Short mmCIF file of C-alpha atoms in Angstrom, two decimals:
data_model
loop_
_atom_site.label_atom_id
_atom_site.label_comp_id
_atom_site.label_asym_id
_atom_site.label_seq_id
_atom_site.Cartn_x
_atom_site.Cartn_y
_atom_site.Cartn_z
CA MET J 107 -65.35 198.27 22.45
CA SER J 108 -67.00 195.32 20.29
CA ASN J 109 -64.59 192.43 18.73
CA ASN J 110 -66.23 192.39 15.53
CA SER J 111 -63.26 191.66 13.20
CA LYS J 112 -64.93 193.88 9.93
CA GLU J 113 -65.06 196.61 12.07
CA LYS J 114 -61.18 197.38 12.92
CA ILE J 115 -59.68 199.44 10.56
CA ILE J 116 -56.42 199.73 12.37
CA GLU J 117 -54.94 197.44 14.89
CA LEU J 118 -51.14 197.80 16.71
CA VAL J 119 -49.78 194.96 17.34
CA GLY J 120 -47.23 194.86 19.76
CA LEU J 121 -46.41 197.83 18.92
CA THR J 122 -42.68 198.95 20.10
CA ARG J 123 -40.09 201.97 19.46
CA GLU J 124 -36.93 202.34 20.99
CA PHE J 125 -34.64 205.41 20.38
CA GLU J 126 -31.37 205.25 19.74
CA ASP J 127 -30.21 206.32 23.21
CA GLY J 128 -32.03 203.34 24.95
CA MET J 129 -35.67 205.15 25.95
CA LEU J 130 -38.54 203.33 25.05
CA ALA J 131 -41.00 205.65 24.31
CA VAL J 132 -43.74 202.56 23.42
CA ASP J 133 -43.67 199.81 25.26
CA ASN J 134 -45.65 196.77 23.50
CA VAL J 135 -48.99 198.35 23.31
CA ASN J 136 -51.91 196.59 21.74
CA LEU J 137 -55.16 198.21 20.60
CA TYR J 138 -57.33 197.94 17.69
CA VAL J 139 -59.80 201.26 15.99
CA ARG J 140 -62.89 200.70 14.66
CA LYS J 141 -64.21 202.62 11.03
CA GLY J 142 -65.14 206.07 11.81
CA GLU J 143 -64.50 205.91 15.48
CA PHE J 144 -63.23 209.24 17.12
CA ILE J 145 -60.04 207.66 19.11
CA THR J 146 -58.46 209.96 21.43
CA PHE J 147 -54.63 209.33 22.86
CA LEU J 148 -54.32 211.42 26.20
CA GLY J 149 -51.65 211.23 28.74
CA PRO J 150 -49.08 213.74 29.58
CA SER J 151 -45.62 215.71 27.75
CA GLY J 152 -43.63 212.02 27.11
CA CYS J 153 -46.21 208.92 27.56
CA GLY J 154 -45.20 207.79 23.73
CA LYS J 155 -48.89 209.18 22.44
CA THR J 156 -47.53 211.97 19.60
CA THR J 157 -44.59 209.34 18.22
CA THR J 158 -47.77 206.53 18.67
CA LEU J 159 -48.95 208.80 16.07
CA ARG J 160 -46.31 208.90 14.05
CA MET J 161 -45.63 205.60 13.81
CA ILE J 162 -49.49 205.08 12.37
CA ALA J 163 -48.60 207.84 9.91
CA GLY J 164 -45.81 206.28 8.87
CA PHE J 165 -43.05 209.06 9.96
CA ASP J 166 -41.54 206.18 12.73
CA LYS J 167 -40.90 203.25 12.13
CA PRO J 168 -41.88 200.84 14.98
CA THR J 169 -38.70 198.75 16.96
CA ALA J 170 -41.01 195.84 17.24
CA GLY J 171 -44.03 194.68 16.38
CA LYS J 172 -46.91 195.47 13.71
CA ILE J 173 -49.31 198.43 12.08
CA LEU J 174 -52.54 196.33 10.05
CA LEU J 175 -54.94 198.17 8.28
CA ASN J 176 -57.57 196.77 7.23
CA GLY J 177 -55.81 193.84 8.47
CA LYS J 178 -53.32 194.42 6.44
CA ASP J 179 -49.50 195.14 7.49
CA ILE J 180 -49.01 198.51 6.32
CA SER J 181 -45.18 199.01 8.55
CA ASP J 182 -42.96 199.23 6.03
CA LEU J 183 -45.09 201.26 3.81
CA PRO J 184 -44.33 205.23 3.35
CA PRO J 185 -45.89 207.19 4.41
CA ASN J 186 -47.32 209.21 0.94
CA LYS J 187 -48.90 205.14 0.35
CA ARG J 188 -50.78 205.14 3.26
CA PRO J 189 -54.56 206.65 3.63
CA ILE J 190 -53.84 208.63 6.31
CA ASN J 191 -53.09 212.22 5.91
CA THR J 192 -52.63 214.00 9.54
CA VAL J 193 -53.07 217.45 10.60
CA PHE J 194 -49.96 218.56 12.56
CA GLN J 195 -50.56 222.12 15.27
CA ARG J 196 -48.27 224.21 13.86
CA TYR J 197 -50.29 223.96 10.90
CA ALA J 198 -47.45 223.93 8.57
CA LEU J 199 -49.30 226.16 5.70
CA PHE J 200 -47.03 227.53 2.82
CA PRO J 201 -46.99 231.34 3.85
CA HIS J 202 -46.76 232.64 -0.32
CA LEU J 203 -49.63 230.29 -1.05
CA ASN J 204 -53.58 231.47 -0.93
CA VAL J 205 -56.37 229.04 1.05
CA TYR J 206 -57.31 227.24 -2.58
CA GLU J 207 -53.58 227.39 -3.35
CA ASN J 208 -52.42 225.47 0.52
CA ILE J 209 -55.89 222.89 -0.19
CA ALA J 210 -55.06 222.24 -3.65
CA PHE J 211 -50.97 221.27 -3.32
CA GLY J 212 -51.21 218.35 -2.36
CA LEU J 213 -53.80 217.18 -5.20
CA LYS J 214 -51.39 219.08 -7.73
CA LEU J 215 -48.84 216.62 -7.27
CA LYS J 216 -50.87 214.03 -7.33
CA LYS J 217 -52.02 210.93 -10.33
CA VAL J 218 -54.39 208.79 -10.64
CA LYS J 219 -55.21 205.42 -12.52
CA VAL J 220 -57.30 206.43 -15.28
CA THR J 221 -58.57 203.20 -17.94
CA TYR J 222 -59.34 204.19 -21.47
CA GLN J 223 -60.40 202.32 -24.30
CA ASP J 224 -58.24 201.61 -27.62
CA SER J 225 -60.11 202.32 -30.97
CA GLN J 226 -60.15 198.26 -30.96
CA GLY J 227 -61.75 198.39 -27.50
CA LYS J 228 -58.77 197.39 -25.53
CA GLU J 229 -58.66 198.99 -21.87
CA ILE J 230 -55.66 201.07 -21.26
CA GLU J 231 -54.30 202.36 -18.24
CA LYS J 232 -52.55 205.71 -17.93
CA ILE J 233 -51.01 207.15 -14.82
CA GLU J 234 -52.14 210.59 -15.00
CA LYS J 235 -52.46 214.14 -13.17
CA LEU J 236 -55.83 215.40 -12.03
CA SER J 237 -57.75 217.75 -14.37
CA LYS J 238 -58.46 220.96 -13.67
CA THR J 239 -61.77 220.53 -12.95
CA GLU J 240 -61.34 217.60 -10.43
CA ILE J 241 -58.99 219.73 -8.36
CA ASN J 242 -61.51 222.75 -8.25
CA ALA J 243 -63.98 220.27 -6.93
CA LYS J 244 -62.83 218.97 -4.06
CA VAL J 245 -61.27 221.48 -2.61
CA GLU J 246 -64.61 223.61 -3.38
CA LYS J 247 -66.45 220.43 -1.03
CA ALA J 248 -63.68 220.68 1.33
CA LEU J 249 -63.61 224.45 1.76
CA LYS J 250 -67.59 223.18 2.47
CA MET J 251 -66.98 221.29 4.97
CA VAL J 252 -64.99 223.14 7.45
CA ASP J 253 -67.11 226.72 6.80
CA LEU J 254 -64.45 228.32 4.55
CA GLU J 255 -65.83 228.88 1.04
CA GLY J 256 -65.85 232.16 -0.42
CA PHE J 257 -61.32 232.38 1.56
CA GLU J 258 -60.62 230.72 -1.70
CA LYS J 259 -58.31 234.36 -2.13
CA ARG J 260 -57.09 235.31 0.70
CA SER J 261 -54.02 234.93 2.15
CA VAL J 262 -53.71 232.29 4.98
CA SER J 263 -51.22 235.19 7.23
CA THR J 264 -54.78 237.29 6.96
CA LEU J 265 -56.81 234.45 9.23
CA SER J 266 -57.37 233.35 12.55
CA GLY J 267 -56.09 230.81 14.32
CA GLY J 268 -59.08 228.75 14.33
CA GLN J 269 -59.22 229.08 10.16
CA GLN J 270 -55.41 228.54 9.97
CA GLN J 271 -56.55 225.48 11.93
CA ARG J 272 -59.36 224.67 9.50
CA VAL J 273 -58.07 225.00 6.22
CA ALA J 274 -55.18 222.64 7.55
CA ILE J 275 -57.63 220.19 7.70
CA ALA J 276 -58.80 221.07 4.35
CA ARG J 277 -55.84 220.33 3.34
CA ALA J 278 -55.79 216.95 5.16
CA ILE J 279 -59.35 215.38 3.96
CA VAL J 280 -58.92 217.05 0.48
CA ASN J 281 -57.34 214.12 -0.28
CA GLU J 282 -60.02 211.54 1.27
CA PRO J 283 -57.91 209.95 3.85
CA LYS J 284 -59.70 206.41 5.62
CA ILE J 285 -58.12 207.54 8.49
CA LEU J 286 -56.87 211.64 9.58
CA LEU J 287 -54.34 211.84 11.89
CA LEU J 288 -54.36 214.39 14.47
CA ASP J 289 -51.18 215.67 16.63
CA GLU J 290 -52.51 218.39 19.31
CA PRO J 291 -53.57 220.23 16.83
CA LEU J 292 -55.67 222.88 19.18
CA GLY J 293 -52.64 223.68 21.49
CA ALA J 294 -51.81 226.84 19.44
CA LEU J 295 -55.38 228.57 20.01
CA ASP J 296 -56.31 230.30 22.58
CA LEU J 297 -59.28 229.03 25.73
CA LYS J 298 -61.89 230.23 23.43
CA MET J 299 -61.04 229.61 20.30
CA ARG J 300 -60.33 225.67 21.72
CA LYS J 301 -63.22 225.16 22.56
CA ASP J 302 -64.96 226.75 19.69
CA MET J 303 -62.80 224.20 17.59
CA GLN J 304 -63.60 221.37 19.69
CA LEU J 305 -67.27 221.08 18.68
CA GLU J 306 -66.17 222.39 15.63
CA LEU J 307 -63.99 218.73 14.94
CA LYS J 308 -66.74 216.93 16.68
CA GLU J 309 -69.24 217.99 13.99
CA MET J 310 -66.82 217.42 11.12
CA HIS J 311 -65.77 214.05 12.46
CA LYS J 312 -69.74 213.81 12.20
CA LYS J 313 -70.01 214.43 8.32
CA LEU J 314 -67.04 212.89 6.87
CA GLY J 315 -67.97 209.81 8.85
CA ILE J 316 -63.89 208.82 8.87
CA THR J 317 -61.58 207.90 11.29
CA PHE J 318 -60.08 210.28 13.69
CA ILE J 319 -56.69 209.51 15.93
CA TYR J 320 -56.38 212.22 18.01
CA VAL J 321 -54.13 213.13 20.56
CA THR J 322 -53.59 215.39 22.75
CA HIS J 323 -52.78 216.22 27.49
CA ASP J 324 -56.10 218.38 27.74
CA GLN J 325 -58.34 215.91 29.52
CA GLU J 326 -61.53 217.88 28.97
CA GLU J 327 -60.32 218.30 25.46
CA ALA J 328 -60.38 214.32 25.05
CA LEU J 329 -63.32 213.85 26.96
CA THR J 330 -66.12 216.85 24.89
CA MET J 331 -64.69 214.77 21.75
CA SER J 332 -64.05 211.69 21.62
CA ASP J 333 -66.01 208.41 21.57
CA THR J 334 -63.05 206.38 22.58
CA ILE J 335 -60.20 207.30 25.05
CA VAL J 336 -56.85 206.03 25.55
CA VAL J 337 -54.78 207.34 28.42
CA MET J 338 -50.89 206.40 28.21
CA LYS J 339 -48.14 207.01 31.34
CA ASP J 340 -44.77 205.80 30.31
CA GLY J 341 -45.24 204.61 26.37
CA VAL J 342 -47.73 201.64 27.94
CA ILE J 343 -51.77 202.08 27.51
CA GLN J 344 -53.20 202.76 31.08
CA GLN J 345 -56.73 202.65 29.59
CA VAL J 346 -59.11 202.16 27.39
CA GLY J 347 -63.06 203.60 27.50
CA THR J 348 -65.43 205.73 26.98
CA PRO J 349 -65.22 209.49 28.72
CA THR J 350 -68.03 208.10 31.25
CA ASP J 351 -66.03 204.68 31.02
CA ILE J 352 -62.51 206.67 32.27
CA TYR J 353 -64.19 208.92 34.47
CA ASN J 354 -66.60 206.75 36.97
CA GLU J 355 -63.88 204.24 36.22
CA PRO J 356 -60.69 204.93 36.93
CA LYS J 357 -58.31 201.41 36.63
CA ASN J 358 -55.40 203.39 38.30
CA SER J 359 -54.65 206.24 40.58
CA PHE J 360 -53.58 207.96 37.51
CA VAL J 361 -55.87 207.27 35.26
CA ALA J 362 -57.63 208.87 38.45
CA ASP J 363 -55.87 212.08 39.26
CA PHE J 364 -55.05 212.88 35.39
CA ILE J 365 -58.53 212.49 34.05
CA GLY J 366 -60.57 215.28 36.32
CA GLU J 367 -60.39 216.41 40.21
CA SER J 368 -60.36 214.04 42.23
CA ASN J 369 -59.99 213.07 46.08
CA ILE J 370 -58.10 210.07 45.61
CA PHE J 371 -57.43 208.27 49.84
CA SER J 372 -55.91 205.00 51.26
CA ALA J 373 -57.93 202.53 52.35
CA THR J 374 -59.00 198.67 53.74
CA ILE J 375 -61.70 196.97 53.19
CA VAL J 376 -62.78 196.16 56.59
CA GLY J 377 -65.81 193.98 55.43
CA ASP J 378 -68.35 193.39 52.67
CA ARG J 379 -68.93 196.09 50.89
CA LYS J 380 -67.06 197.82 53.20
CA VAL J 381 -64.49 199.68 53.20
CA ARG J 382 -62.67 202.31 55.56
CA PHE J 383 -61.35 206.04 54.84
CA ILE J 384 -60.55 208.76 56.71
CA GLY J 385 -61.95 207.29 59.78
CA HIS J 386 -64.98 206.28 59.25
CA ASN J 387 -66.61 203.00 57.62
CA PHE J 388 -68.51 203.47 54.12
CA ASP J 389 -70.83 201.44 52.17
CA CYS J 390 -69.31 200.70 48.96
CA VAL J 391 -69.87 198.46 45.97
CA ASP J 392 -67.30 196.88 45.16
CA ASP J 393 -66.27 193.84 46.43
CA PHE J 394 -62.55 193.18 47.35
CA ALA J 395 -61.67 190.82 49.68
CA ILE J 396 -61.90 191.31 53.55
CA ASN J 397 -58.53 193.20 54.81
CA GLU J 398 -57.13 194.30 51.84
CA LYS J 399 -55.53 197.50 51.26
CA VAL J 400 -57.45 199.43 48.78
CA ASP J 401 -57.24 203.24 46.53
CA VAL J 402 -60.53 205.14 47.12
CA VAL J 403 -61.71 207.25 44.47
CA VAL J 404 -64.42 210.49 44.95
CA ARG J 405 -65.37 212.96 42.49
CA PRO J 406 -65.93 216.43 44.03
CA GLU J 407 -69.21 216.44 42.72
CA ASP J 408 -70.22 213.56 44.70
CA VAL J 409 -69.03 214.66 48.21
CA ILE J 410 -72.17 215.86 49.33
CA LEU J 411 -72.55 218.95 52.80
CA LEU J 412 -74.82 218.60 55.28
CA ASP J 413 -74.94 220.19 58.70
CA LYS J 414 -72.36 218.91 61.82
CA GLY J 415 -73.44 215.82 62.98
CA GLU J 416 -75.99 215.05 59.91
CA GLY J 417 -73.78 212.85 57.76
CA GLN J 418 -71.49 210.26 58.06
CA VAL J 419 -68.02 212.03 59.17
CA ASP J 420 -67.83 215.90 60.51
CA GLY J 421 -65.25 218.39 60.01
CA LYS J 422 -64.02 222.24 59.41
CA ILE J 423 -64.44 224.18 55.50
CA ILE J 424 -60.88 225.54 55.65
CA ASN J 425 -61.07 226.85 52.10
CA SER J 426 -63.81 227.92 49.67
CA ILE J 427 -63.29 229.63 45.62
CA PHE J 428 -66.08 230.34 43.13
CA LYS J 429 -65.64 228.80 40.16
CA GLY J 430 -67.67 230.66 38.02
CA VAL J 431 -70.83 227.44 38.07
CA HIS J 432 -69.91 225.92 42.15
CA TYR J 433 -67.72 226.64 44.61
CA GLU J 434 -64.03 224.04 45.21
CA MET J 435 -64.23 223.94 49.00
CA VAL J 436 -62.17 221.97 51.07
CA MET J 437 -63.31 220.11 54.38
CA GLN J 438 -60.68 219.48 56.76
CA VAL J 439 -61.26 215.47 59.18
CA GLY J 440 -58.20 215.09 60.92
CA LYS J 441 -55.30 215.27 58.85
CA THR J 442 -56.98 214.33 55.47
CA GLU J 443 -58.34 217.37 53.55
CA ILE J 444 -61.47 216.20 51.10
CA VAL J 445 -62.46 218.76 48.04
CA ILE J 446 -65.74 219.65 47.04
CA GLN J 447 -67.67 221.24 45.02
CA SER J 448 -71.23 222.33 45.48
CA THR J 449 -73.06 224.87 44.47
CA VAL J 450 -74.04 226.52 47.49
CA GLU J 451 -71.48 227.69 49.71
CA ARG J 452 -70.35 226.69 53.05
CA LYS J 453 -68.50 229.97 54.91
CA VAL J 454 -64.24 228.94 55.96
CA GLY J 455 -64.35 227.41 59.55
CA GLU J 456 -67.65 226.77 59.40
CA GLN J 457 -67.91 223.11 61.15
CA VAL J 458 -70.13 220.63 58.65
CA SER J 459 -70.79 217.31 57.71
CA LEU J 460 -70.58 215.58 54.39
CA LEU J 461 -72.38 211.97 52.93
CA ILE J 462 -71.17 209.98 50.25
CA LYS J 463 -73.65 207.33 48.46
CA PRO J 464 -71.78 204.18 48.32
CA ASP J 465 -72.14 204.58 44.20
CA ASN J 466 -70.09 207.10 44.16
CA ILE J 467 -67.26 205.21 46.07
CA HIS J 468 -64.64 203.89 43.55
CA ILE J 469 -61.97 201.35 45.20
CA MET J 470 -59.17 200.24 43.09
CA ALA J 471 -56.97 198.00 43.54
CA LYS J 472 -53.31 199.22 44.44
CA GLU J 473 -51.08 199.91 42.18
CA PHE J 474 -48.11 200.36 44.31
CA SER J 475 -47.41 199.06 48.23
CA THR J 476 -43.44 198.18 47.97
CA ASN J 477 -40.80 198.31 45.88
CA LYS J 478 -38.84 194.98 44.88
CA TYR J 479 -35.76 195.75 42.94
CA ASP J 480 -32.50 192.99 41.77
CA GLY J 481 -29.45 194.33 43.86
CA TYR J 482 -26.61 193.04 44.19
CA ILE J 483 -24.00 192.87 47.01
CA THR J 484 -20.31 195.63 46.90
CA LYS J 485 -17.42 194.00 48.25
CA HIS J 486 -17.76 196.99 50.49
CA ASN J 487 -21.24 195.01 52.26
CA THR J 488 -23.30 197.63 50.74
CA VAL J 489 -26.00 196.53 48.16
CA CYS J 490 -26.31 198.23 44.65
CA PHE J 491 -29.95 198.65 42.91
CA GLY J 492 -32.09 201.10 41.15
CA ASP J 493 -29.40 202.10 40.14
CA GLY J 494 -28.09 203.10 43.13
CA GLU J 495 -25.81 201.82 45.96
CA PHE J 496 -27.04 201.36 49.43
CA GLU J 497 -25.23 200.71 53.40
CA CYS J 498 -27.12 197.89 54.42
CA ASP J 499 -27.44 194.57 56.84
CA VAL J 500 -26.35 191.95 54.94
CA THR J 501 -26.26 189.76 58.24
CA GLN J 502 -30.03 189.38 57.43
CA LEU J 503 -29.13 187.03 54.30
CA TYR J 504 -28.49 184.16 56.80
CA LYS J 505 -30.58 184.00 60.46
CA GLY J 506 -27.80 184.68 63.07
CA SER J 507 -24.77 185.38 61.92
CA ILE J 508 -21.75 188.15 61.64
CA LEU J 509 -19.68 190.25 60.31
CA ASP J 510 -16.05 189.38 61.07
CA GLU J 511 -13.76 192.58 61.38
CA ASP J 512 -12.57 191.64 57.49
CA GLY J 513 -15.60 191.99 56.52
CA TYR J 514 -16.66 188.74 55.90
CA LEU J 515 -20.07 187.02 57.05
CA ILE J 516 -19.63 184.08 59.44
CA THR J 517 -23.11 181.92 59.93
CA GLU J 518 -23.93 180.27 63.03
CA ASP J 519 -22.65 176.86 62.31
CA GLY J 520 -19.38 178.70 61.65
CA ASP J 521 -19.13 179.12 57.69
CA LYS J 522 -16.65 182.23 56.37
CA ILE J 523 -18.64 183.18 53.21
CA ASP J 524 -17.52 186.67 51.10
CA LEU J 525 -20.58 187.82 49.40
CA THR J 526 -18.82 189.72 46.91
CA ASP J 527 -21.31 190.17 43.77
CA VAL J 528 -24.25 187.90 45.42
CA ASP J 529 -27.29 188.42 43.53
CA VAL J 530 -30.55 189.35 46.13
CA ASN J 531 -33.79 190.82 46.14
CA VAL J 532 -34.10 193.90 47.71
CA GLU J 533 -38.26 194.99 49.45
CA VAL J 534 -38.37 198.84 50.78
CA GLY J 535 -41.62 199.64 51.84
CA LEU J 536 -43.09 203.08 50.55
CA LYS J 537 -42.60 204.74 54.25
CA ASP J 538 -39.21 203.82 53.83
CA ILE J 539 -37.98 206.57 51.15
CA GLU J 540 -37.02 210.16 50.98
CA ILE J 541 -35.83 212.67 49.31
CA SER J 542 -33.12 215.52 49.44
CA ASP J 543 -32.22 218.79 46.91
CA HIS J 544 -28.84 218.12 47.95
CA GLU J 545 -27.07 215.58 45.42
CA GLU J 546 -24.75 214.00 47.48
CA ASP J 547 -26.88 212.65 50.65
CA GLY J 548 -28.54 209.98 48.90
CA GLY J 549 -26.92 206.93 47.31
CA ALA J 550 -29.42 207.31 44.24
CA VAL J 551 -30.06 210.30 42.04
CA GLY J 552 -33.54 211.53 40.05
CA ASN J 553 -36.22 213.67 38.83
CA ILE J 554 -40.13 213.64 40.44
CA VAL J 555 -41.59 212.73 37.36
CA SER J 556 -44.98 211.44 39.39
CA MET J 557 -47.46 213.39 42.58
CA ILE J 558 -50.49 212.19 43.41
CA TYR J 559 -51.87 213.65 46.18
CA LYS J 560 -53.89 211.52 48.56
CA GLY J 561 -55.95 213.39 50.72
CA ASP J 562 -53.49 213.68 53.91
CA HIS J 563 -50.15 212.75 52.10
CA TYR J 564 -47.94 213.01 48.69
CA GLN J 565 -47.45 209.25 46.84
CA LEU J 566 -44.17 209.95 44.30
CA ILE J 567 -41.55 208.41 42.49
CA VAL J 568 -38.67 209.16 41.47
CA ARG J 569 -37.20 207.95 38.50
CA THR J 570 -33.57 207.79 37.68
CA SER J 571 -32.03 209.03 33.94
CA GLU J 572 -28.88 205.61 33.67
CA ASN J 573 -32.11 202.97 33.68
CA GLU J 574 -34.88 204.55 34.85
CA GLU J 575 -35.51 203.42 37.91
CA ASP J 576 -38.59 204.28 40.13
CA TYR J 577 -38.36 204.15 43.39
CA VAL J 578 -42.24 204.76 44.50
CA PHE J 579 -43.08 205.81 48.31
CA ASP J 580 -45.23 208.23 50.44
CA THR J 581 -44.23 211.84 52.12
CA GLU J 582 -46.50 215.03 53.52
CA ASP J 583 -44.21 217.40 51.87
CA THR J 584 -44.70 219.29 49.01
CA TRP J 585 -41.96 218.49 46.54
CA ASN J 586 -42.39 219.92 42.54
CA GLU J 587 -43.05 217.31 39.53
CA ASN J 588 -38.97 217.70 37.18
CA ASP J 589 -37.07 218.56 40.57
CA ARG J 590 -33.71 216.15 40.71
CA VAL J 591 -33.60 214.83 44.37
CA SER J 592 -31.30 212.50 46.07
CA VAL J 593 -33.19 209.31 47.71
CA ILE J 594 -32.21 208.10 50.47
CA ILE J 595 -33.22 205.19 52.46
CA LYS J 596 -31.80 204.29 55.90
CA LYS J 597 -30.06 201.09 56.76
CA GLU J 598 -33.03 199.30 58.62
CA ASN J 599 -35.29 199.58 56.53
CA ILE J 600 -33.78 197.79 53.45
CA LYS J 601 -34.81 194.46 53.30
CA LEU J 602 -32.62 191.52 51.70
CA SER J 603 -32.96 188.04 51.26
CA LEU J 604 -30.48 185.65 49.02
CA LYS J 605 -31.95 184.68 45.46
CA GLN J 606 -30.35 181.55 45.80
CA GLU J 607 -27.97 179.46 48.88
CA ILE J 608 -24.67 180.75 48.17
CA LYS J 609 -22.13 177.68 47.28
CA ARG J 610 -19.41 177.16 50.34
#
């Protein structure tokens, strides 16, 4: 996006919203929106997109940071003083009023400054309500914008979902806002109506020429309508870009997995623009350090299927489903599964070969390579970290040390150390965590908040309720998001180091 400050209509600076229970809904968001832009906040439920929208509208107040409108701080301005209107998923139309009355409702309450000249030619300012003629003209213009001319006297309860949605938009645009906020406005519509309304909204945006800020969890909706997409997760912006950028150049595995279908593989850079995954060295266009562990994204439509022996890697088709415009097939290479979309079907059981061109291999730095925590040792020589308590080997804190029968650490020099409440660094590898359905089995308890398939394993994130600590790990087992689980880490898999030397 251009950095021309004259183009910025809204700017969010360090915007943060923490709720009373300590939950951080939006965490230090920095972003600007250009005049006339169609920008979409996209992400799963609870990612902070609606809270961000509510702060822009003035319904929620930021805990920290500010909202600038044309360079002016409006963070403390009430909603009715902002040149911003909102369309919600539930349209909040008045069922006892007809279409005209719903749209005109706000105009009848609106007061404007009117300048008169008295008999001496002196200017006098008065605050007056809009005249009937002015209201009629504005409602007529809004109805024309949303293609509902002739519907003025219809009861809103007789309208279809799509027509009600257009009335809600007309009611918002009749006030001529500079910015229109749309919070999942198509969520209540059926699939066909939603697709039709996506195109209508895009056209309406062009006609109105005002700034649209849109919120959705629907990737297709965001890709279809937006000039710019802002992908959010856990109150933090993951990536900002055009729909093409977001789809073709995802910044991390979360974005790659959330936008469209993806094959995500753990890989290693093995040479200059050469990457190894699924047992083969592929040419690529991204430049990373040799031996660096990376994630690779290959879109299903970018995998070319050939006869066995003709491509780069051989395998077998283990699943095939017709999806209307293409076949979606799963090819197995060793333990790894690769999803492929093609208009030509290869039958289940068929031996095939795949070809992936260098510019269709997108490489990303690994988001997670290990788990690191701040911890402390208890009087029982266990370690507390990540909202949990685990058995550990404290003798690794001092080379050659042992524990005496009273639980004191004896160094190789014979010094006796009480480790109670000693602060430590804790590290746990991605392959060193297990989970269980039984809460009493592990040292910590949480919910699965993320699950990304990486060809031959899943990468899961378990988040605790108390302080929202995360445990990231790889597993071949299948779980469900939101499952409540306990976290099990074997004693030998917990690496400890002192935060600072203990005074003896």
